[in-house]
C-alpha positions as a printed Julia matrix, in Angstrom:
305×3 Matrix{Float64}:
   0.0     0.0     0.0
   1.18    3.57   -0.61
   1.91    6.45    1.68
  -0.54    9.29    1.93
   1.47   12.49    1.77
   0.64   16.14    1.01
  -0.09   17.08   -2.59
   2.9    18.53   -4.5
   5.5    17.46   -1.92
   8.79   17.25   -3.91
   9.42   13.72   -2.64
   6.44   12.44   -4.66
   8.07   12.95   -8.05
  11.49   11.83   -6.83
  10.17    8.56   -5.42
   7.91    7.79   -8.37
  11.06    7.8   -10.51
  12.33    5.01   -8.22
   9.11    3.04   -8.8
   8.02    3.63   -5.2
   4.25    3.86   -4.91
   3.08    6.99   -3.14
  -0.4     8.45   -3.01
  -1.26   12.09   -2.56
  -4.1    13.34   -0.38
  -6.57   13.71   -3.21
  -6.56   10.04   -4.17
  -6.22    8.7    -0.62
  -9.49   10.28    0.48
 -11.31    7.77   -1.75
 -10.06    4.78    0.28
 -12.33    3.71    3.11
  -9.71    2.62    5.68
  -8.1     4.29    8.65
  -4.51    5.09    7.72
  -1.88    5.14   10.43
  -1.0     8.71   11.36
   2.76    9.32   11.39
   4.22   12.69   12.36
   7.81   13.6    11.44
   9.66   16.33   13.32
  12.34   17.11   10.75
  15.27   18.96   12.35
  17.81   18.23    9.61
  19.08   21.26    7.65
  18.24   19.84    4.19
  14.54   19.22    4.79
  13.6    17.97    1.33
  16.42   15.41    1.31
  15.41   14.05    4.71
  11.73   13.97    3.74
  12.58   11.86    0.71
  14.86    9.52    2.67
  12.24    8.8     5.33
   9.31    8.48    2.94
  11.34    6.04    0.85
  11.67    3.73    3.87
   8.14    4.19    5.17
   6.73    3.24    1.79
   7.97   -0.34    2.2
   4.9    -1.54    4.1
   1.45   -2.89    3.1
  -0.21   -0.29    5.33
  -1.47    3.13    4.37
   0.34    5.87    6.28
  -0.85    9.44    6.66
   2.32   11.56    6.91
   2.36   14.93    8.7
   5.45   17.14    8.97
   6.02   19.08   12.19
   8.21   22.13   12.65
   9.36   24.18   15.6
   7.96   27.6    16.24
  11.18   28.58   18.03
  13.5    27.83   15.1
  13.59   29.05   11.49
  15.46   26.76    9.04
  18.13   28.46    6.94
  18.53   25.9     4.15
  14.92   25.27    3.11
  12.68   27.76    1.29
  10.12   29.48    3.5
   7.44   28.6     0.95
   8.18   24.89    1.36
   7.94   25.11    5.14
   4.67   27.05    4.99
   3.1    24.65    2.51
   4.07   21.29    4.01
   4.9    21.83    7.71
   2.78   22.63   10.73
   3.88   24.09   14.06
   3.87   21.88   17.11
   1.4    24.34   18.64
  -1.08   23.42   15.89
  -0.55   19.65   16.15
  -0.27   19.13   19.9
  -4.01   18.57   20.37
  -3.86   15.56   18.03
  -2.66   12.02   18.69
  -0.46    9.99   16.36
   0.22    6.3    15.86
   3.91    6.9    15.28
   6.47    9.71   15.38
   9.96   10.17   13.98
  12.28   12.84   15.38
  15.38   13.35   13.24
  18.92   14.37   14.01
  19.99   18.01   14.09
  23.3    19.85   13.48
  23.63   20.95   17.13
  25.25   17.94   18.77
  28.38   19.77   19.94
  26.24   22.12   22.05
  25.06   21.27   25.53
  21.38   20.4    25.3
  20.39   23.39   27.43
  22.3    25.72   25.07
  20.3    24.68   22.0
  18.03   27.62   21.18
  14.95   25.45   20.77
  15.59   23.14   23.74
  12.54   24.34   25.7
  10.24   23.49   22.81
  11.95   20.12   22.37
  11.33   19.29   26.03
   7.66   20.09   25.57
   7.47   17.84   22.5
   9.27   14.97   24.27
   6.78   15.19   27.15
   3.8    15.43   24.79
   4.9    12.4    22.76
   4.75   10.1    25.78
   0.98   10.51   25.97
   0.08   11.4    22.38
   2.13    8.91   20.31
   2.01    5.11   20.31
   5.67    4.66   19.34
   8.41    7.26   18.77
  11.61    6.75   16.79
  14.46    9.06   17.83
  17.37    9.42   15.36
  20.99   10.5    16.04
  20.93   13.84   17.96
  17.27   13.29   18.82
  18.21    9.9    20.3
  20.82   11.5    22.53
  18.47   14.36   23.43
  15.57   12.02   24.23
  17.73    9.75   26.39
  19.07   12.78   28.24
  15.67   14.36   28.81
  13.74   11.22   29.75
  16.43    9.22   31.56
  19.34   11.55   32.36
  21.77    9.75   30.01
  24.69   12.11   29.2
  26.5    12.41   25.89
  30.29   12.54   25.53
  32.47   14.24   22.9
  34.44   11.98   20.57
  38.12   12.54   19.83
  37.25   12.39   16.15
  34.01   12.18   14.22
  32.29    8.79   13.97
  31.89    8.9    10.22
  31.17    6.03    7.87
  29.41    2.66    7.68
  29.81    0.44   10.73
  28.92   -3.14   11.49
  26.2    -3.68   14.13
  25.05   -6.75   16.03
  21.48   -7.34   17.27
  21.74   -8.24   20.96
  18.13   -9.4    21.25
  17.55  -10.97   17.83
  14.2   -12.43   18.84
  12.66   -8.96   19.17
  10.15   -8.17   16.41
  12.13   -5.06   15.41
  14.87   -7.44   14.19
  12.59   -9.97   12.53
  14.25  -11.1     9.31
  17.62   -9.59   10.26
  20.94  -11.33    9.76
  23.43  -11.87   12.59
  24.98   -8.51   11.73
  23.93   -5.43    9.79
  25.43   -2.11    8.74
  24.46    1.4     9.8
  25.72    4.81    8.63
  27.01    7.09   11.4
  27.87   10.77   11.25
  28.36   12.3    14.69
  30.8    14.02   17.02
  29.37   12.69   20.3
  28.38    9.34   21.8
  26.5     7.7    24.65
  28.1     5.09   26.91
  26.92    1.55   27.51
  27.56    1.73   31.28
  25.23    4.72   31.71
  22.39    2.92   29.94
  22.97   -0.35   31.8
  22.47    1.46   35.11
  18.96    2.52   34.08
  16.36   -0.27   34.53
  13.98    1.34   32.02
  16.42    1.09   29.1
  17.73   -1.85   27.09
  20.53   -1.85   24.55
  19.36   -4.03   21.69
  22.06   -3.39   19.08
  25.64   -2.15   19.1
  28.81   -2.04   17.04
  32.32   -2.92   18.15
  33.66    0.37   16.76
  30.6     2.63   16.78
  29.24    1.57   20.19
  25.59    1.61   21.22
  23.35    1.87   18.17
  19.77    1.0    19.22
  18.14    1.43   22.63
  14.54    0.55   23.47
  12.29    1.77   26.27
   8.69    1.36   27.4
   8.2    -1.93   25.58
   8.87   -0.43   22.17
   7.06    2.86   22.62
  10.47    4.52   22.32
  13.37    3.55   20.04
  16.65    5.46   20.14
  18.88    4.99   17.08
  22.31    6.65   17.21
  23.02    6.32   13.47
  21.25    7.04   10.21
  19.66    3.97    8.64
  17.56    6.38    6.58
  20.56    7.82    4.7
  20.51    7.61    0.91
  23.58    6.1    -0.81
  25.33    9.43   -1.47
  24.52   11.32    1.74
  27.87   10.64    3.43
  29.61   11.54    0.17
  27.85   14.92    0.15
  28.82   15.52    3.79
  32.44   14.6     3.09
  32.75   16.88    0.07
  30.93   19.68    1.87
  33.35   19.69    4.8
  36.71   18.75    3.29
  39.0    21.76    3.13
  36.72   23.72    5.46
  37.77   21.92    8.65
  40.96   20.18    9.7
  39.22   17.14   11.22
  37.54   15.75    8.1
  38.48   12.16    7.36
  37.36    9.77    4.65
  34.14    8.01    5.73
  35.08    4.5     6.84
  33.9     1.4     4.96
  32.02    3.58    2.48
  33.71    4.1    -0.88
  34.67    1.1    -2.97
  38.39    0.43   -2.3
  38.31    3.44    0.06
  38.67    5.67   -2.97
  36.42    8.77   -2.99
  36.54    8.75   -6.8
  34.55    5.49   -6.68
  30.87    5.04   -5.91
  29.78    4.13   -2.37
  29.25    0.46   -1.57
  25.68    0.37   -0.26
  25.42   -2.27    2.49
  22.71   -0.92    4.78
  19.68   -0.4     2.52
  18.01   -3.83    2.94
  18.19   -3.78    6.74
  17.09   -0.15    6.82
  13.91   -1.05    4.94
  13.35   -4.04    7.2
  13.89   -2.02   10.39
  11.32    0.61    9.43
   8.83   -1.95    8.16
   9.15   -3.91   11.42
   8.73   -0.74   13.47
   5.56    0.22   11.6
   4.1    -3.3    11.7
   4.96   -4.59   15.17
   5.21   -1.45   17.29
   2.76    0.91   15.61
   0.1    -0.97   13.65
  -0.26   -4.0    15.95
  -0.15   -1.95   19.17
  -2.09    1.2    18.41
  -5.83    1.28   19.23
  -8.29    1.59   16.38
  -9.65    4.72   18.06
  -6.6     6.93   17.88
  -7.88    9.07   20.72
  -7.26    6.14   23.11
  -3.48    6.42   22.66
  -1.79    7.29   25.93
């Protein structure tokens, strides 16, 4: 089944070229089923790129999803046209009276700041609190994962000596969990971050469980509240060339830019990336939607909470 997304969203044309079936609002209204309501708080600087990446993964499910994009009132994006934000995004203030089956909160380019120094931290705290009672299952990505773990459970983040940048091998620690259904004994995940969380801090909290980690990249997936919260420290949603764009954007501008590990064929940036995470990324998102959203959410969405 397709996704139900706003008419004229740029991702529609991009994904149709990839033979991914999406449905705009106009056609979806003719289907007599209750779609799952998914809200995406997109904090990434390149909004349209992130929209396309996430919609590409969410489309790999037999369920109809009604996608809503949320934005912060306390922050104005610099890299996305104002017209795009006005047409496709709604302020949290407008959406907070609604309930949603699922929510995705993306990373943000503020990870080197203390959480309290982020200009929109107060609004983020309000959204984190709201999601606990208004969303069936929330997926926190990269900076949002660190921010959510800090806000909800007091888990600190730590600066890395050098950026965790590349494609890293991960191991499911609880392979019988539905989120890993169909997974192999190991999988790959893109990482692009300057900070990390520590296993020992999470292990001391009885409400948190580490369910995947990498020998080099550390903790990668944490679960809480029986699957109502997933914290993912990497970027399974990344398109094949995203790390390449980050590398070429930063090289020459900073003195700490290294070649992304395990990414280019033969470690040569003149070669194409070797894509090794796409299949498990699709499976992870499909499992999340099926087992932790669709099968857990009440038919009456107002009963969430």
